[in-house]
Short mmCIF file of C-alpha atoms in Angstrom, two decimals:
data_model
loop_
_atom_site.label_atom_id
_atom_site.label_comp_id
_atom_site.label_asym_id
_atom_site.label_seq_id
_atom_site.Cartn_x
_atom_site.Cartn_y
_atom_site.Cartn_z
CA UNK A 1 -72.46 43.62 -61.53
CA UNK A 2 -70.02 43.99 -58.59
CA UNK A 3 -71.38 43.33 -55.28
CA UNK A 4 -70.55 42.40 -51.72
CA UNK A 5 -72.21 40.25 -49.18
CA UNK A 6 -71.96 39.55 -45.46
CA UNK A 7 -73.49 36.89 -44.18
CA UNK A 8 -73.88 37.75 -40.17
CA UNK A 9 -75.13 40.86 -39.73
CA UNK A 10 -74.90 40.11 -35.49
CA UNK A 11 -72.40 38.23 -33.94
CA UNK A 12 -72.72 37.97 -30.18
CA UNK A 13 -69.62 36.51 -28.98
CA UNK A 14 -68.04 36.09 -25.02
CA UNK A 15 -64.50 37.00 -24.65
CA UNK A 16 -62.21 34.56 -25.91
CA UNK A 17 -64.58 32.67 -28.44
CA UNK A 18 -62.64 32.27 -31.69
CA UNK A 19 -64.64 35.09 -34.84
CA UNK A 20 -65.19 34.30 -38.54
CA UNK A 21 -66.91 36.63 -40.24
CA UNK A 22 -68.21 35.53 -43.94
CA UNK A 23 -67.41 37.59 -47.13
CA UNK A 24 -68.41 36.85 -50.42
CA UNK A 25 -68.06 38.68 -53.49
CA UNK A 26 -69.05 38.57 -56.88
CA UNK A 27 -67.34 40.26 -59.65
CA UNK A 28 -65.18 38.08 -62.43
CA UNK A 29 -61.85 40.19 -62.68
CA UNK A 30 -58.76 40.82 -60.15
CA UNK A 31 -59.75 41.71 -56.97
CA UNK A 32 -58.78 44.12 -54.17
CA UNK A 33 -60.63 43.06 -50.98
CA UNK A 34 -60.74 45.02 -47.77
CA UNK A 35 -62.07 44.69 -44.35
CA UNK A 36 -62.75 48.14 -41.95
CA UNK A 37 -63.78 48.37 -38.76
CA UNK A 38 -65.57 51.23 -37.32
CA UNK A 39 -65.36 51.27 -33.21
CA UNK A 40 -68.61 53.04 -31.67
CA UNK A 41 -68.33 56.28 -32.20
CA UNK A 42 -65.10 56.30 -34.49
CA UNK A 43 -64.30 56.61 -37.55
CA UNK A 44 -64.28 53.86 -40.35
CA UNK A 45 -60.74 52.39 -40.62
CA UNK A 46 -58.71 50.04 -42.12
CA UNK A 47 -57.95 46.48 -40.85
CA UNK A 48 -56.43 44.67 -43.35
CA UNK A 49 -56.35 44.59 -47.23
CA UNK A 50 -55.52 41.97 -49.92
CA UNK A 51 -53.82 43.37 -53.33
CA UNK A 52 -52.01 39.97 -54.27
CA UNK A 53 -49.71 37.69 -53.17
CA UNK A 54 -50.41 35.18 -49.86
CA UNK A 55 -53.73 34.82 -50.27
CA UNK A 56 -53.45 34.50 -45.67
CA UNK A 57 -53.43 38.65 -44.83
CA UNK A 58 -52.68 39.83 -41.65
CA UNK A 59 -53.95 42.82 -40.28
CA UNK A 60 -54.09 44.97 -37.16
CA UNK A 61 -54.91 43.98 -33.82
CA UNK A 62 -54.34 39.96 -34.39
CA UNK A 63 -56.82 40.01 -37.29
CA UNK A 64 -56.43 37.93 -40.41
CA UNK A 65 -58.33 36.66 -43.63
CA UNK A 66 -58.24 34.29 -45.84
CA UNK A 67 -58.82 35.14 -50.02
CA UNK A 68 -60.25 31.96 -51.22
CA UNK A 69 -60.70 32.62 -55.12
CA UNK A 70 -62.72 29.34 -55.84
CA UNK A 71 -64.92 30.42 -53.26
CA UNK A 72 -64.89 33.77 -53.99
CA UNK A 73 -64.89 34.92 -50.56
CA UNK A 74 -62.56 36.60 -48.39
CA UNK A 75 -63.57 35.60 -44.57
CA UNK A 76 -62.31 37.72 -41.57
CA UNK A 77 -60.79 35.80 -38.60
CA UNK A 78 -59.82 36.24 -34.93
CA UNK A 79 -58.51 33.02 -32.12
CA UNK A 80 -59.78 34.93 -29.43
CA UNK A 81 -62.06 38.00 -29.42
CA UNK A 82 -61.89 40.96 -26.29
CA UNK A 83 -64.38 43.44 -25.46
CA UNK A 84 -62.51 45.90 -27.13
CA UNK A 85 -63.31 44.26 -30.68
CA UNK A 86 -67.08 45.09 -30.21
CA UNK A 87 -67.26 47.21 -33.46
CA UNK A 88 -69.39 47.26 -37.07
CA UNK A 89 -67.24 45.51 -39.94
CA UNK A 90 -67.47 45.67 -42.89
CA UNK A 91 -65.75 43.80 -46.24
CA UNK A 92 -65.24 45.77 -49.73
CA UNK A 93 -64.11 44.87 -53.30
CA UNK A 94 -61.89 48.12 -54.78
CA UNK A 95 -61.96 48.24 -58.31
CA UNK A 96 -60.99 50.78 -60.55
CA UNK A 97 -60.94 53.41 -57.62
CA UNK A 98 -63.75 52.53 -56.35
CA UNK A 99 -64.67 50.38 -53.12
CA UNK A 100 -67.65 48.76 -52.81
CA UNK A 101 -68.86 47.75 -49.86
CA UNK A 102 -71.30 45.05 -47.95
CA UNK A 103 -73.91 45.69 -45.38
CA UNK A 104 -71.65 45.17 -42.44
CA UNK A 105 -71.44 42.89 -39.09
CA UNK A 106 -72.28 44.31 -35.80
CA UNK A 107 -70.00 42.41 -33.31
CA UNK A 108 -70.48 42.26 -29.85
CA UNK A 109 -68.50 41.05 -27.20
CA UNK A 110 -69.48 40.27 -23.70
CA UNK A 111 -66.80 40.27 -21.08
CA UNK B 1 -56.11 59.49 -35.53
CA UNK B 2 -57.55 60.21 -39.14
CA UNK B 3 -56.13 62.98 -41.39
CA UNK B 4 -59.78 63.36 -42.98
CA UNK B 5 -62.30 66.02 -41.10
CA UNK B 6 -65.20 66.74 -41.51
CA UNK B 7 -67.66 69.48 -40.27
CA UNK B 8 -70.16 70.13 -39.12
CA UNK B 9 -70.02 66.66 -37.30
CA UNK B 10 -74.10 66.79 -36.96
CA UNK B 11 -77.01 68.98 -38.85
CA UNK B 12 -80.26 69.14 -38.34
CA UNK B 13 -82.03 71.11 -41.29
CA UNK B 14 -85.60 71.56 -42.75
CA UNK B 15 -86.28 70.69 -46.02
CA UNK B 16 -86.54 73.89 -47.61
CA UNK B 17 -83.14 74.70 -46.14
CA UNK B 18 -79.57 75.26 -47.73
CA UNK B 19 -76.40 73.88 -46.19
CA UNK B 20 -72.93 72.49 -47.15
CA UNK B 21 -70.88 69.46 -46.17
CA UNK B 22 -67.18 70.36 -45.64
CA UNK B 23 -64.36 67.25 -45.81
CA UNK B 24 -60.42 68.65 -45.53
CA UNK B 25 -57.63 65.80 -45.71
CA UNK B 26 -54.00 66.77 -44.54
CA UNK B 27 -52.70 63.16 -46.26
CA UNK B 28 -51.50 64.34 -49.94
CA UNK B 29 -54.21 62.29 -51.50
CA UNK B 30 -55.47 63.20 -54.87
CA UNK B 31 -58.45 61.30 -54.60
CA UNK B 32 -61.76 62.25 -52.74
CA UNK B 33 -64.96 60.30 -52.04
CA UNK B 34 -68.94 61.16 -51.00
CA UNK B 35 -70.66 58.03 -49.39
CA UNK B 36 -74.15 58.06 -47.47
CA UNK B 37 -74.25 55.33 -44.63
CA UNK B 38 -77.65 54.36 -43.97
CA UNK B 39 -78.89 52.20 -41.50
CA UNK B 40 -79.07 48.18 -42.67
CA UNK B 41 -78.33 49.22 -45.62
CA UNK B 42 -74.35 49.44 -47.04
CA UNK B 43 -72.47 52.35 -47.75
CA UNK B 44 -73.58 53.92 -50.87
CA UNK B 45 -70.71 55.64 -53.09
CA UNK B 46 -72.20 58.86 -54.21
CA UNK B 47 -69.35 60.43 -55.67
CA UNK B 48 -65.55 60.55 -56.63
CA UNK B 49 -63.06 63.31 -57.55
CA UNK B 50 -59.56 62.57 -59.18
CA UNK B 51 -57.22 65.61 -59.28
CA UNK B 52 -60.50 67.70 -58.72
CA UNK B 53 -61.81 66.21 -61.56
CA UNK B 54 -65.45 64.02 -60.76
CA UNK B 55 -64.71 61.15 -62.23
CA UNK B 56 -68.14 58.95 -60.65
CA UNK B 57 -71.53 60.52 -59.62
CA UNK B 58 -73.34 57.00 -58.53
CA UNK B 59 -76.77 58.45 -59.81
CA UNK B 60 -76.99 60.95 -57.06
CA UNK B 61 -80.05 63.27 -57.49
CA UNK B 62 -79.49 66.64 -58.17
CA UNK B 63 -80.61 68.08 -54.63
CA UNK B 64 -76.82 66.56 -53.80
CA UNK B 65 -74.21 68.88 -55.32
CA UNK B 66 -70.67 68.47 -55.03
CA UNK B 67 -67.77 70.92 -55.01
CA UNK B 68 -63.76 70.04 -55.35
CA UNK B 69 -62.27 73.35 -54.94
CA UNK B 70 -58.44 71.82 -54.78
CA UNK B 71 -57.50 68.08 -53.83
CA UNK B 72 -57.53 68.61 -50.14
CA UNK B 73 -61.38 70.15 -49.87
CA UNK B 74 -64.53 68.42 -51.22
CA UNK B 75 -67.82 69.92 -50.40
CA UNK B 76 -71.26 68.62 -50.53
CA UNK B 77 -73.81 71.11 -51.48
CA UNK B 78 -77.58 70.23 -50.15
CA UNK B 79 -80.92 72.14 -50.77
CA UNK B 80 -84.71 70.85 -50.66
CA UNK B 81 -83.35 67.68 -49.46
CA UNK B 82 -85.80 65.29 -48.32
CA UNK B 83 -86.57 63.23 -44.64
CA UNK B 84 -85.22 59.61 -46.27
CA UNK B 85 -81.97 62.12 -47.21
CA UNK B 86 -81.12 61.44 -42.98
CA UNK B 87 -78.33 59.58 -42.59
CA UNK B 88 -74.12 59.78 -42.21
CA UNK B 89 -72.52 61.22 -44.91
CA UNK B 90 -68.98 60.15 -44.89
CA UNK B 91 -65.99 61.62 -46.78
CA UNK B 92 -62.69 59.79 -47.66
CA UNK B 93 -59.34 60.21 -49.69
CA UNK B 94 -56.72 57.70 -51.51
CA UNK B 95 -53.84 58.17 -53.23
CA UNK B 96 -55.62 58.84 -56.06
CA UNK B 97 -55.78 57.06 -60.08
CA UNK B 98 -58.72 55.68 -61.36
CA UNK B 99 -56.99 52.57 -62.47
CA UNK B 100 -56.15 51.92 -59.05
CA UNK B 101 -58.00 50.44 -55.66
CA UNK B 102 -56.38 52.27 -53.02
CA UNK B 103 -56.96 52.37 -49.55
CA UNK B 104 -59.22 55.04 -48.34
CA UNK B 105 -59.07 56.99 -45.44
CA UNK B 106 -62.09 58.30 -44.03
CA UNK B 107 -63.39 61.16 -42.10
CA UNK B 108 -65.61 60.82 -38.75
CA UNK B 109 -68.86 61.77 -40.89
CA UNK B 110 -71.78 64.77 -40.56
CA UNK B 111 -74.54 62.82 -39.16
CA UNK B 112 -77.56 64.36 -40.84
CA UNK B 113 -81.01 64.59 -39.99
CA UNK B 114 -84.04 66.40 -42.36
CA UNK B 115 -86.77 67.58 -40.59
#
């Protein structure tokens, strides 16, 4: 069965500290992974996405992740974290038009 | 700024009550999603329209019934629902093609709450 896991479900960070957030999947055929963010009180959106290609994706707002298919994971990364990034993220697996997600990481930030 | 809405954006209703869930998306998408957001738990696909066709119900029970009048309105349909039924119901839309994993693009959510 497909399935999705986060590791940290809350990351207290200070402004500045370098972010990883851990994904792992598990599910045996080609992937599409995703990472959304959902600001308090917004809606879920998109932050970056892997389809193929340079496994290194870069997203919005000086976001990246790594797809690491031995490890089956797909980890979310950030040098230096603002106030701004205090949000709920979450990593999915798409497959066959559908997206499948994992419990989510409630960041916070203190400034 | 999301093409997806969705209203009403909260509901409070009793459990003998009837109410719908409206999602409209002004993106050209074929493809339209249910999910219920929970909390500490992940989102939970309920269902999936292709061309207005349901193409997934995720084992939804049958208190939850959907409506996909044309590709650009989905409706939930909800009657006798029950208190553990209170939670964010969240609409989205892709491209559309079940043999593909597009992005989806989703709505601000009803936030629900049974009485």
């Amino acid at each position: 069965a497909q399935s999705v896991s986060q590791h940290n479900h809350h990351v207290i960070l200070s402004e500045a500290a370098s972010l990883e957030l851990g994904c792992n999947y598990s599910y045996g055929g080609t992937v599409n992974l995703f990472w959304y963010v959902q600001y308090p009180g917004q809606h879920l959106q998109l932050l970056l996405k892997y389809f193929s290609g340079d496994p290194l994706v870069k997203g919005i707002k000086g976001f990246e992740a790594e797809f690491i298919k031995s490890k089956f994971s797909f980890n979310l990364r950030k040098p230096s974290v603002q106030w701004s990034d205090t949000a709920e993220y979450f990593c999915a697996l798409g497959n066959t038009g559908k997206l499948i997600f994992g419990q989510g990481t409630t960041l916070q930030v203190k400034p | 700024e999301t093409g997806v809405t969705q209203t009403p954006r909260h509901l409070v209703m009793g459990m003998t009550n009837k109410k719908s869930l409206k999602c409209e998306q002004h993106l050209g998408h074929n493809a339209m999603y249910w999910y219920k957001q929970s909390a500490k738990k992940p989102l939970e696909l309920m269902f999936v329209y292709n061309f207005k066709e349901q193409t997934e119900n995720n084992s939804v029970p049958s208190r939850f019934s959907p409506e996909c009048p044309n590709s650009s309105h989905l409706f939930l349909h909800l009657h006798t629902l029950q208190p553990e039924d209170s939670a964010l119901y969240l609409c989205a839309s892709s491209q559309g093609g079940t043999g593909s994993a597009d992005t989806q693009y989703f709505g601000p959510g009803t936030r629900l709450t049974v009485l």
